[in-house]
mmCIF file of C-alpha atoms in Angstrom:
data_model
loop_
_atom_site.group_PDB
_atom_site.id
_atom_site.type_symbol
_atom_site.label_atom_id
_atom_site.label_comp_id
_atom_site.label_asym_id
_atom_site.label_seq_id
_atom_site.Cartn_x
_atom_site.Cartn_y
_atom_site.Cartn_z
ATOM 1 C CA UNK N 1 28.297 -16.713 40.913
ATOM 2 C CA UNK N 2 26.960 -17.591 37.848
ATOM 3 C CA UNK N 3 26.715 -14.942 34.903
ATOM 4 C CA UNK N 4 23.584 -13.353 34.829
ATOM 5 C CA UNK N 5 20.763 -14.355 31.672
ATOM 6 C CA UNK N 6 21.276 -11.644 29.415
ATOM 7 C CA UNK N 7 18.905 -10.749 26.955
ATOM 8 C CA UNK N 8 19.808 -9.446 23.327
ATOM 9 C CA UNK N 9 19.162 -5.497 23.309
ATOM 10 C CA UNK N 10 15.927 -4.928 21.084
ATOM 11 C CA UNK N 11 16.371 -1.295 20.020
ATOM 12 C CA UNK N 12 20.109 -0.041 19.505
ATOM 13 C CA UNK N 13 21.817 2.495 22.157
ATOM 14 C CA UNK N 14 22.701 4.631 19.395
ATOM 15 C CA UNK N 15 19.630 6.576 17.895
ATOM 16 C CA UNK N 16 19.884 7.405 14.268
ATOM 17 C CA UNK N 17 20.067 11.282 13.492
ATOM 18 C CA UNK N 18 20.406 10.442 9.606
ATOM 19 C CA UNK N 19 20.625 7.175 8.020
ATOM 20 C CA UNK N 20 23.858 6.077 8.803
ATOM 21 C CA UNK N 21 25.072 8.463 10.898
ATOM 22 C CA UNK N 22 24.253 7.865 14.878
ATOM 23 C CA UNK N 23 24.406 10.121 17.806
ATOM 24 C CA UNK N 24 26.964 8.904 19.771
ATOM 25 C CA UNK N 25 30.846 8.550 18.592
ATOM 26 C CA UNK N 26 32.428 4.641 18.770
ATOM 27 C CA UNK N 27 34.320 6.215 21.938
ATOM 28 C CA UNK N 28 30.865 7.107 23.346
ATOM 29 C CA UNK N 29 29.279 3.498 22.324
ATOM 30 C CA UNK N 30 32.327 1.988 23.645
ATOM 31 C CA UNK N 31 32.069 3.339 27.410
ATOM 32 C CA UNK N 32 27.908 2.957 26.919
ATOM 33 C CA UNK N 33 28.284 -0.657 25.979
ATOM 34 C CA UNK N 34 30.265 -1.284 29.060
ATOM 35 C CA UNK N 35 33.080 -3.516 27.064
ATOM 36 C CA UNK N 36 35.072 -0.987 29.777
ATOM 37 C CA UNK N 37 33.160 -2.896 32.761
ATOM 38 C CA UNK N 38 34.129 -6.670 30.926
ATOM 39 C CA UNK N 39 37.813 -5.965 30.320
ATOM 40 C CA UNK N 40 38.250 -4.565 33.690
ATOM 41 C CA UNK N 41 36.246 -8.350 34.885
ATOM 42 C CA UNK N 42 38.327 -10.494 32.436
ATOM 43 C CA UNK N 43 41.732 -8.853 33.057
ATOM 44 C CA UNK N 44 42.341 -6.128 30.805
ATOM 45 C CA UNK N 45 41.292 -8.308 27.503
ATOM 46 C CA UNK N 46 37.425 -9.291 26.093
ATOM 47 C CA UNK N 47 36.699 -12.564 26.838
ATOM 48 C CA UNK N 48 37.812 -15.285 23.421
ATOM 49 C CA UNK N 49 36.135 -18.415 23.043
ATOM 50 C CA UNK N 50 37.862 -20.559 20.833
ATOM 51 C CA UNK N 51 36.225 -21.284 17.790
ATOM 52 C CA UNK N 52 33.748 -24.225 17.607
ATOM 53 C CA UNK N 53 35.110 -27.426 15.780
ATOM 54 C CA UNK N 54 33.871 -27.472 12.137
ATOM 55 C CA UNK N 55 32.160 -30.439 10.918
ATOM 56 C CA UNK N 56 34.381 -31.713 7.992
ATOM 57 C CA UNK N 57 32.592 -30.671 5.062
ATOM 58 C CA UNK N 58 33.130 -33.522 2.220
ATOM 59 C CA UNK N 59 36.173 -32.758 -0.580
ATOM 60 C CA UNK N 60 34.331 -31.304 -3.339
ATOM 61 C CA UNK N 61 35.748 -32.319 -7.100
ATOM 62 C CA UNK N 62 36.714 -28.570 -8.987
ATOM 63 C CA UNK N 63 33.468 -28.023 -11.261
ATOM 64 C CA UNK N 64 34.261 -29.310 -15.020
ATOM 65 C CA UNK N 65 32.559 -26.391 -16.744
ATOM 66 C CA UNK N 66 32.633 -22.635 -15.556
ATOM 67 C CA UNK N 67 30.232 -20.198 -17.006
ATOM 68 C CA UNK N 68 31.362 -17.288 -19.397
ATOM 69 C CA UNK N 69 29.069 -14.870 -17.970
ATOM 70 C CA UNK N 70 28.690 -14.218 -14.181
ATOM 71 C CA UNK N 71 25.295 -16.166 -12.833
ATOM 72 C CA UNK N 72 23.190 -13.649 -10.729
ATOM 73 C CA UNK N 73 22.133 -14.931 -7.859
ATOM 74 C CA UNK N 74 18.277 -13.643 -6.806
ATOM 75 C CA UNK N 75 17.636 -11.636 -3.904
ATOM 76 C CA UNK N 76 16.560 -13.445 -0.273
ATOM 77 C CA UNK N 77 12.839 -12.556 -0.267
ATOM 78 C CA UNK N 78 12.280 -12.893 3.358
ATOM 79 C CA UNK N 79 8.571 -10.712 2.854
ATOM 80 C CA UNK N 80 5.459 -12.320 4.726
ATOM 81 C CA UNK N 81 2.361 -11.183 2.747
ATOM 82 C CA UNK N 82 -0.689 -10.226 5.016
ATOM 83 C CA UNK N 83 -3.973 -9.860 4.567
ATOM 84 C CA UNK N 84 -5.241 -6.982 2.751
ATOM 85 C CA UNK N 85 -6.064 -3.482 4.649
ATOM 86 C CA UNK N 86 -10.036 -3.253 5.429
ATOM 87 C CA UNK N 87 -11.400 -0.169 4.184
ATOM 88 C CA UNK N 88 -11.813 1.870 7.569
ATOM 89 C CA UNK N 89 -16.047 1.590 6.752
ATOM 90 C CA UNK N 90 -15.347 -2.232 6.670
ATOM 91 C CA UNK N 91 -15.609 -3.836 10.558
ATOM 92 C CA UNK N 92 -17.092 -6.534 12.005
ATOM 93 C CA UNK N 93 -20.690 -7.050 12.597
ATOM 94 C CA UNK N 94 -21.317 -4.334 9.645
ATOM 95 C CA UNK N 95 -23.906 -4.734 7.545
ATOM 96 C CA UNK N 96 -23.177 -4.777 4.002
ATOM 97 C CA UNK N 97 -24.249 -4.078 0.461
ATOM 98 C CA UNK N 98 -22.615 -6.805 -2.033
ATOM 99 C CA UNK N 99 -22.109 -5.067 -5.574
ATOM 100 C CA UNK N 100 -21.916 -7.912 -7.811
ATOM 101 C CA UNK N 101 -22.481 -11.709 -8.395
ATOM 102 C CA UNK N 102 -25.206 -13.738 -7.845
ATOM 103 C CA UNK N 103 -26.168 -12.108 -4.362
ATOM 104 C CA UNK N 104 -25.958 -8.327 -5.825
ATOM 105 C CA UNK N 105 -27.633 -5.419 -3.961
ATOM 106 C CA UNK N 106 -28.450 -7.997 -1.012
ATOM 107 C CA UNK N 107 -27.498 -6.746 2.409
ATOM 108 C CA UNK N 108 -25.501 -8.667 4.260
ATOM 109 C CA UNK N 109 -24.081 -9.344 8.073
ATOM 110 C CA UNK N 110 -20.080 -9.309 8.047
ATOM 111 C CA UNK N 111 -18.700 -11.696 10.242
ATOM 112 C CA UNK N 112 -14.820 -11.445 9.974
ATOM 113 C CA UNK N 113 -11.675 -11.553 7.413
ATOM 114 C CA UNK N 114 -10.047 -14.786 6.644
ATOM 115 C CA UNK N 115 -6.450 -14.894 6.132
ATOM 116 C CA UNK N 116 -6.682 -14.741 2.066
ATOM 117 C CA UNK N 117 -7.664 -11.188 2.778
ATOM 118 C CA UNK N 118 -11.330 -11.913 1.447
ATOM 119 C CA UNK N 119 -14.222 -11.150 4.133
ATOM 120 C CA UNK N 120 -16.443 -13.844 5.754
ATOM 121 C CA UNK N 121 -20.454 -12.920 5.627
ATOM 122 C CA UNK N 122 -23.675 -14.239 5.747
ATOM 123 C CA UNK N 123 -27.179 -12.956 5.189
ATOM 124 C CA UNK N 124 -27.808 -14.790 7.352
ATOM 125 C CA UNK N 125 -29.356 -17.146 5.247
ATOM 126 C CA UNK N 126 -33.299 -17.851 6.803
ATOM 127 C CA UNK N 127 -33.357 -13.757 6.129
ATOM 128 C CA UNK N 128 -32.111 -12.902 2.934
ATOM 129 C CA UNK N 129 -30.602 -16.549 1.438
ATOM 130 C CA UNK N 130 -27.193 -15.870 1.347
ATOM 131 C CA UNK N 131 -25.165 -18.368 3.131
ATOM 132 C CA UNK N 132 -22.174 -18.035 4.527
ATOM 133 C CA UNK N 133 -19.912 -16.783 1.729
ATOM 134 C CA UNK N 134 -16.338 -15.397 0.947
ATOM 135 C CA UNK N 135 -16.242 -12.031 -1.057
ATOM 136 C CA UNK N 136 -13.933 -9.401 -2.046
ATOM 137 C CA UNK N 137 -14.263 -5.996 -0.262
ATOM 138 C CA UNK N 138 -14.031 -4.325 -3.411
ATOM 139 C CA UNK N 139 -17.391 -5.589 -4.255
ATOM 140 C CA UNK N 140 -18.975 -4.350 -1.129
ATOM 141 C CA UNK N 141 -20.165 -1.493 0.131
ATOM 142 C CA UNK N 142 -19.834 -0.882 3.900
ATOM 143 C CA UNK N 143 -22.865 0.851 4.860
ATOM 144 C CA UNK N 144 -22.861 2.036 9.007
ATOM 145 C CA UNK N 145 -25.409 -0.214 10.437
ATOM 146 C CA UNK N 146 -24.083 -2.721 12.829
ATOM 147 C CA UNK N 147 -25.799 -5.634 14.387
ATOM 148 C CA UNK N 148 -24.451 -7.088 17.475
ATOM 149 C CA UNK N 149 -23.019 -10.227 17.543
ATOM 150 C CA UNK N 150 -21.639 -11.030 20.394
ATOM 151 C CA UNK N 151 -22.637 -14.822 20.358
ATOM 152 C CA UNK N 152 -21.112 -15.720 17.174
ATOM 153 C CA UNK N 153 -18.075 -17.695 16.978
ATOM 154 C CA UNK N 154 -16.462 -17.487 14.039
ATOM 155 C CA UNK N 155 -13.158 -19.285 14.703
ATOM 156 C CA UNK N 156 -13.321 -22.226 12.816
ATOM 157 C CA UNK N 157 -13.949 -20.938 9.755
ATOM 158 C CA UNK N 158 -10.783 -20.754 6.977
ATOM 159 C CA UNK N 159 -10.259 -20.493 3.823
ATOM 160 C CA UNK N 160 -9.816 -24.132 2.974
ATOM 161 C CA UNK N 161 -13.680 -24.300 4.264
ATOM 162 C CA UNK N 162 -14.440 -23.015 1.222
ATOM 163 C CA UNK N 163 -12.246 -24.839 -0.991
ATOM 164 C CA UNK N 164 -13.578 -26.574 -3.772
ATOM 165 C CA UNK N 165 -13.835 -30.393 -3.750
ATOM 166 C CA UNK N 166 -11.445 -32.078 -6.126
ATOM 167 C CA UNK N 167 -13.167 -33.482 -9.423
ATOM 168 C CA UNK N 168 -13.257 -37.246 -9.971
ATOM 169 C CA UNK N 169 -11.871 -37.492 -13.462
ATOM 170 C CA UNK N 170 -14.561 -39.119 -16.217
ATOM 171 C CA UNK N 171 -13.000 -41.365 -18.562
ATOM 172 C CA UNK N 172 -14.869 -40.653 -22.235
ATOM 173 C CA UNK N 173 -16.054 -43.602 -23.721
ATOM 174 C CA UNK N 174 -17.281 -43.233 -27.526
ATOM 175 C CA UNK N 175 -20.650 -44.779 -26.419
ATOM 176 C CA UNK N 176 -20.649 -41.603 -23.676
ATOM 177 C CA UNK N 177 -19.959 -39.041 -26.841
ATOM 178 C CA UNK N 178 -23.757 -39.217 -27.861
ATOM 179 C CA UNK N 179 -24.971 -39.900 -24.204
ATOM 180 C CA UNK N 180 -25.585 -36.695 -22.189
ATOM 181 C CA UNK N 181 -23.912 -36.562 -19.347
ATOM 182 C CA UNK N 182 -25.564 -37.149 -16.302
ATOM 183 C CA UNK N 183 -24.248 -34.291 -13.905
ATOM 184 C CA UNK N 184 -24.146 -35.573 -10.562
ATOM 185 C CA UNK N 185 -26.140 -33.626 -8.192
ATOM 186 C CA UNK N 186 -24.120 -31.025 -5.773
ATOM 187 C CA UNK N 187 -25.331 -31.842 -2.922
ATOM 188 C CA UNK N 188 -24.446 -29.606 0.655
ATOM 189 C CA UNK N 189 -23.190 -31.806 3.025
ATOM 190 C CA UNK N 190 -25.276 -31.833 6.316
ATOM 191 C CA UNK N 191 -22.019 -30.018 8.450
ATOM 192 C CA UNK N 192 -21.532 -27.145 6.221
ATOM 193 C CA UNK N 193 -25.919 -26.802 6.920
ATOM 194 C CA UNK N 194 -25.606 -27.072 10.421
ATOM 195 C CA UNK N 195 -22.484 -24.396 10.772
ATOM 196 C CA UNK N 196 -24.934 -22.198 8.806
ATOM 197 C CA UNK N 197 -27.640 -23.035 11.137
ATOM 198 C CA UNK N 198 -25.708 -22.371 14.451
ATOM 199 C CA UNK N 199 -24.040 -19.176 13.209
ATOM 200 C CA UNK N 200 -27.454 -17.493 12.338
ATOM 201 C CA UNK N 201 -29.042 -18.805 15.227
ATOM 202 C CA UNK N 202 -26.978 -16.262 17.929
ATOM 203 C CA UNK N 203 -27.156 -13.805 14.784
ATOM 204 C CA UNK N 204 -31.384 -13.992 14.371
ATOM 205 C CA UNK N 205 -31.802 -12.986 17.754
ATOM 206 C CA UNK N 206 -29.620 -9.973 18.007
ATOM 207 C CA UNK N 207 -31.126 -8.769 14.406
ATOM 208 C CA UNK N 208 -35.020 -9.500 15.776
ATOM 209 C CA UNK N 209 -34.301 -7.306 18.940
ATOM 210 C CA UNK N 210 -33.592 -3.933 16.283
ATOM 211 C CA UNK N 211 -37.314 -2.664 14.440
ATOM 212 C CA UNK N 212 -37.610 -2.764 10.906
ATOM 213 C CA UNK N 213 -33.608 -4.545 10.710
ATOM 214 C CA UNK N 214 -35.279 -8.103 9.499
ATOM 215 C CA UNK N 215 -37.201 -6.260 7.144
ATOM 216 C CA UNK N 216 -33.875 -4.337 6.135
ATOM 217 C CA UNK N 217 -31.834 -6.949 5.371
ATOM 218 C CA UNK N 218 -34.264 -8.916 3.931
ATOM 219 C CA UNK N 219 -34.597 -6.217 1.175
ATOM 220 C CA UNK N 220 -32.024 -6.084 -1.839
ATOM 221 C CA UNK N 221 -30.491 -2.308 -2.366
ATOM 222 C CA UNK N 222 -31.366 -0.562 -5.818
ATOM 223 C CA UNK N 223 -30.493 3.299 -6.728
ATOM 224 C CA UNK N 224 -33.974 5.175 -6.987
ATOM 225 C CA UNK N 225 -34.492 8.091 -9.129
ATOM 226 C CA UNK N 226 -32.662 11.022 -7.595
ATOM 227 C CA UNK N 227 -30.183 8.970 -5.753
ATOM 228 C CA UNK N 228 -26.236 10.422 -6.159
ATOM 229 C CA UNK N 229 -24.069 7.609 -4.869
ATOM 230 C CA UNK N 230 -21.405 9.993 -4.685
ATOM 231 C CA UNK N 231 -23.394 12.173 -2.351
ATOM 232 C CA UNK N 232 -25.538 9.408 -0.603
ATOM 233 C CA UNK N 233 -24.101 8.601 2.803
ATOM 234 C CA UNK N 234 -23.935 5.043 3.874
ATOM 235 C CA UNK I 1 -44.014 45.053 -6.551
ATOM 236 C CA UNK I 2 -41.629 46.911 -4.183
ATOM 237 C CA UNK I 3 -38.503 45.396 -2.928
ATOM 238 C CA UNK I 4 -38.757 44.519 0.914
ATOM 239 C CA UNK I 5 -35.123 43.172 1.590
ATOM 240 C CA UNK I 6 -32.460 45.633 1.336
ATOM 241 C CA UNK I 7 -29.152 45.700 1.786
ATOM 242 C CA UNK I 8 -28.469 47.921 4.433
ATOM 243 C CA UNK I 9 -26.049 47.772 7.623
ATOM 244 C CA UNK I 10 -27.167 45.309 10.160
ATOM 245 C CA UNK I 11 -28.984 43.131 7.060
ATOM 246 C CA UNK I 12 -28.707 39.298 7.753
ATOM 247 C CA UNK I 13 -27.437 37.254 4.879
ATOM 248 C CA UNK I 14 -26.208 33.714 3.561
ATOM 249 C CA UNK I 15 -23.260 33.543 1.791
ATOM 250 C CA UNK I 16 -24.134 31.312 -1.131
ATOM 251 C CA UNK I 17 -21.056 30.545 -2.824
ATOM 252 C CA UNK I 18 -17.700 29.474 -2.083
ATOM 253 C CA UNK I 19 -16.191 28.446 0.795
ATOM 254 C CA UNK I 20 -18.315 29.584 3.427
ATOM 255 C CA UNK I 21 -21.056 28.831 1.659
ATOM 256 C CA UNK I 22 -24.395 28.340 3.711
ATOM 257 C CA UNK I 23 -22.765 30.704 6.081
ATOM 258 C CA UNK I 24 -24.858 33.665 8.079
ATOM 259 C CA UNK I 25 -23.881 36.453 7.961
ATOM 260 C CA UNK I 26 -24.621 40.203 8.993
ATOM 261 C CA UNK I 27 -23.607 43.092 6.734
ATOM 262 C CA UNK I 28 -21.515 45.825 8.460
ATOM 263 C CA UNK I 29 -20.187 47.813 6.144
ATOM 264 C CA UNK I 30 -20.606 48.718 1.989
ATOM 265 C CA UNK I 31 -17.408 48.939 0.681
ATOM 266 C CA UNK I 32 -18.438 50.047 -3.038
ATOM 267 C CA UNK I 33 -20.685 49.203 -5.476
ATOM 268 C CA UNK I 34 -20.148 45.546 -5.106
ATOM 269 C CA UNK I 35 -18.672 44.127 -1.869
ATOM 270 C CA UNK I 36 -19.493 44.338 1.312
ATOM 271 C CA UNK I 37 -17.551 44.051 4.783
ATOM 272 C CA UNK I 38 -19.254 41.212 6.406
ATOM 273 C CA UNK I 39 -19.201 39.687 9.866
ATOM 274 C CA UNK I 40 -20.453 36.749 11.992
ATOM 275 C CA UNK I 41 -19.965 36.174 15.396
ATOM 276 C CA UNK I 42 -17.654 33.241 14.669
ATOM 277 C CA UNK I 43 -15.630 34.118 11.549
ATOM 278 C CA UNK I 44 -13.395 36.777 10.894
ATOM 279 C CA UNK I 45 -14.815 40.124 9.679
ATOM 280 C CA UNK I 46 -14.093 40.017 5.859
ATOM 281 C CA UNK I 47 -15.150 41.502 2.242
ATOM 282 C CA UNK I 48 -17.805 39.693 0.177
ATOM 283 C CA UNK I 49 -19.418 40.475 -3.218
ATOM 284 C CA UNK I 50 -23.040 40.964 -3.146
ATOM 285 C CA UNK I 51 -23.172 38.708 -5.917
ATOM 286 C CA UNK I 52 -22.118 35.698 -3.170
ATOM 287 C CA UNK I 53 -24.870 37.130 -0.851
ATOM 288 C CA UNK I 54 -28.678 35.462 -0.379
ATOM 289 C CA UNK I 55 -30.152 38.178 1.792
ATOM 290 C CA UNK I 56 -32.722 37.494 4.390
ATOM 291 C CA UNK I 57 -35.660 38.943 6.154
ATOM 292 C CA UNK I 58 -33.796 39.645 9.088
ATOM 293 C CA UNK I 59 -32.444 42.366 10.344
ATOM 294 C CA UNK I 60 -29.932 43.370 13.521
ATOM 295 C CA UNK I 61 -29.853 46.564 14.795
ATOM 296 C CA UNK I 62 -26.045 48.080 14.897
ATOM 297 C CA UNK I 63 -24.124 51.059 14.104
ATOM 298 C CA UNK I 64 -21.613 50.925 10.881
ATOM 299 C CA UNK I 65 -18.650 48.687 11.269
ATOM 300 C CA UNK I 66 -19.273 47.547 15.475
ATOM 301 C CA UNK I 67 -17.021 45.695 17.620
ATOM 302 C CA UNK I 68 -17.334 42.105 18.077
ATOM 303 C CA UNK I 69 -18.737 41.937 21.241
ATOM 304 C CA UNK I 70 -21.515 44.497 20.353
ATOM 305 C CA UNK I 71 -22.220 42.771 17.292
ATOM 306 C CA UNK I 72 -22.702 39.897 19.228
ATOM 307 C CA UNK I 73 -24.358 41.218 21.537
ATOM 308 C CA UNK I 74 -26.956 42.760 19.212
ATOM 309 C CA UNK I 75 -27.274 39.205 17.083
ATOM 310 C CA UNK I 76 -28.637 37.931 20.466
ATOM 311 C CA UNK I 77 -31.048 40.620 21.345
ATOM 312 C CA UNK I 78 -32.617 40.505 17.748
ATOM 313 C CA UNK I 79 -32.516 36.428 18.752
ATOM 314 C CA UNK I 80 -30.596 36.049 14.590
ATOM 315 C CA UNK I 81 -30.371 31.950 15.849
ATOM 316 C CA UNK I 82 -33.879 31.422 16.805
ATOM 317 C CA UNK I 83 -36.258 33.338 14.001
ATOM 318 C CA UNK I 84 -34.162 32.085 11.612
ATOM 319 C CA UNK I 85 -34.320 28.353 12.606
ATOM 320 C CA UNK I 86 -38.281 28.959 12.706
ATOM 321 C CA UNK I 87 -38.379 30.854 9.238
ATOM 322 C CA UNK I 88 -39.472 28.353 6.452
ATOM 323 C CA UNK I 89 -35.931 29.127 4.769
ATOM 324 C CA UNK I 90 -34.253 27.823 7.668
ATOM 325 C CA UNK I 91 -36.470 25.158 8.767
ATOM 326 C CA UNK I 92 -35.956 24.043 5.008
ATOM 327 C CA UNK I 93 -32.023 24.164 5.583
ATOM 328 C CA UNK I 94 -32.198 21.728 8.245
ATOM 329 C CA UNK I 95 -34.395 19.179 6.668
ATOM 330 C CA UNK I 96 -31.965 18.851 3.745
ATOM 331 C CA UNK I 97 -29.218 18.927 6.195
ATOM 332 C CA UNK I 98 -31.255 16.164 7.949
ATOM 333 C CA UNK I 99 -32.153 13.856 4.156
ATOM 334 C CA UNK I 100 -28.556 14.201 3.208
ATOM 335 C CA UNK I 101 -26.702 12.495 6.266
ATOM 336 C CA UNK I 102 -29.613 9.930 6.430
ATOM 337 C CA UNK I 103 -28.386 6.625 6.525
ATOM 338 C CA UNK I 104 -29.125 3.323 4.057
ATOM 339 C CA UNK I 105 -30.919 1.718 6.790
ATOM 340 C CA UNK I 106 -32.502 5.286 7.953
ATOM 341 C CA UNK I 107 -33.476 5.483 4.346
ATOM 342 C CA UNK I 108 -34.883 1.900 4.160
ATOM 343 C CA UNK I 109 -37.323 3.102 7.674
ATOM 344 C CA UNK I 110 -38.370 6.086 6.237
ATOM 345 C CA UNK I 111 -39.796 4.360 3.117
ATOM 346 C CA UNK I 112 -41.301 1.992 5.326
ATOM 347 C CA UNK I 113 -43.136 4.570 6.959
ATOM 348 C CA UNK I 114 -44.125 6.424 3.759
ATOM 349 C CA UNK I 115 -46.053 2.969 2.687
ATOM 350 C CA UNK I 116 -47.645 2.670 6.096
ATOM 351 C CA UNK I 117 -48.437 6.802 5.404
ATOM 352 C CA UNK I 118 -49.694 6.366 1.855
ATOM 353 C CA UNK I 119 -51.826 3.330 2.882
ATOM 354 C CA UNK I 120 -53.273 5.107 5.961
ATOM 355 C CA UNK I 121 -54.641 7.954 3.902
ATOM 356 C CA UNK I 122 -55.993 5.849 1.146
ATOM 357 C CA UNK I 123 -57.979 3.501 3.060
ATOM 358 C CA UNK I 124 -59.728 7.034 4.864
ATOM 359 C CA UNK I 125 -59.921 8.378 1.341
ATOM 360 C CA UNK I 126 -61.780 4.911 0.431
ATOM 361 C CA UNK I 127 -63.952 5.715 3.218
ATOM 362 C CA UNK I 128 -64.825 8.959 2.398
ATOM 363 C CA UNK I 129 -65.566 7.974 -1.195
ATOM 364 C CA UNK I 130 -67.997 5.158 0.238
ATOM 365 C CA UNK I 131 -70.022 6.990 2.464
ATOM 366 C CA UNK I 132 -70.216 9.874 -0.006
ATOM 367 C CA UNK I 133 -71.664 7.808 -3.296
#
């Protein structure tokens, strides 16, 4: 019969009352394991493989020069960063207030978070002219409006979308010194329009079916005379 | 011009400062010059300093210091929840309650409809002034 597949335990037998102190005794462990059950199957001793040959690692020359001081070796950093925690206000399909840069005190749809950490929106852009845009939730104010976007796929947009293109490098001339320089134009290539176009498309519709929501996000966001952001409930 | 709300046992009254502030609550006792044993039907019965006290117009009709169940009992014969959710005071207290958990876009609607307002009554007010010269 041939031994049976077994898989590594996940979580340990031996539950940890205190950090470094477990519940059962090594006598305990021992029967729980079962090593009893193996001996018993092998004859009274656990099973020995014999070691695996070692490749022959090649004869290495004793080092010339040896350090005074001991070198310290730095710590294995085995930590994965993620992206950063949404504020709980933050989800998808909110409606947004942006705080600052060009687009500030425009409302805007929030489609999803890329891996940088940095959230995905757009206005969308026939509504208020923001396009689809990265932007730090720190500069955002989640408000608790959400429009339903069930259409929307969002998948295929990354970070590296929204990378900048790589400069072509002028050479300067002394003739080009007292020329101005002709900037070429930035011009948005036709894809990056039509993602923009089929992402608001499925988002116009569900924002047309809500009264007075066009109108809404259309509008930029200003404190009034009276307002307390501190009190004012988004 | 004579005082007409007194404090007095079975007085109705908002605590208005502290922790239970905004609370209502009926007096039920006077303990001295300054505090007063208090009670509502949910809270526990408890000493308050006039000073903390808004009193009301209302008034319930019980005997010094009654049980719970006969205070009750008596808040719902004088109908405390009802007259005082019709008096202007309270009707007041609920439309602040109301403005202050509005929301941005709730906000955005209602200043949408004060245009359409503002516009409505000018145009009759135009009217008016037309067929009047």
């Amino acid at each position: 019969m041939a031994p049976k597949q077994r898989t590594a335990r996940k979580v340990s037998q031996n539950p940890e009352l205190i950090r470094g102190i477990g519940k059962y005794s090594r006598s305990k462990m021992y029967h729980k394991r079962g090593l009893w059950a193996i001996k018993a199957k092998k004859g009274g001793v656990l099973p020995r493989h014999d070691p695996k040959p070692k490749p022959q690692a090649p004869s290495q020359k004793p080092a010339k020069f040896y350090l005074a001081d001991d070198v310290k070796k730095p710590f294995v950093n085995k930590h994965k960063p993620k992206p950063t925690k949404l504020r709980a206000s933050i989800t998808p399909r909110t409606v947004l207030i942006l705080l600052a840069g060009r687009f500030k005190g425009k409302r805007v749809v929030f489609l999803k978070q890329l891996p940088s950490g940095l959230l995905l929106v757009t206005g969308p852009f026939k509504i208020n002219g923001v396009p689809l845009r990265r932007v730090n939730q720190s500069y955002v104010i989640g408000t608790s409006t959400k429009v339903d976007v069930s259409g929307v796929n969002v998948d295929k947009f990354d970070d590296k979308y929204f990378a900048k293109e790589a400069k072509k490098k002028k050479k300067k001339e002394e003739g080009e010194f007292f020329e101005s320089e002709k900037e070429e134009k930035k011009v948005l290539p036709q894809e990056k329009k039509d993602n923009q176009k089929m992402v608001d498309s499925a988002l116009l519709k569900a924002i047309e079916s809500v009264p007075d929501l066009k109108a809404y996000i259309g509008a930029r966001f200003s404190l009034k005379q009276g307002m307390k952001p501190h009190e004012l409930v988004f | 011009m004579p005082f007409k709300r007194f404090v007095e046992i079975g007085r109705v009254a908002q605590i208005n400062y502290g922790k239970e502030h905004g609370r209502l609550v009926v007096i039920v006792d006077v303990i001295d010059q300054n505090r007063a044993l208090v009670d509502a039907p949910d809270m526990v019965r408890s000493q308050v300093n006039f000073k903390r006290l808004s009193l009301t117009d209302l008034k319930v009709d019980i005997k010094r210091v009654p049980r719970k169940k006969e205070l009750i009992k008596a808040m719902e014969e004088a109908d405390v929840k009802n007259k005082w959710e019709k008096s202007s005071w309270g009707r007041k207290l609920i439309v602040q309650k109301r403005r202050a958990s509005l929301n941005d876009f709730d906000r955005f609607k209602i200043m949408l409809a004060k245009i359409k307002r503002a516009a409505t009554v000018r145009q009759e007010l135009a009217k008016l002034k037309k067929s009047a010269s």
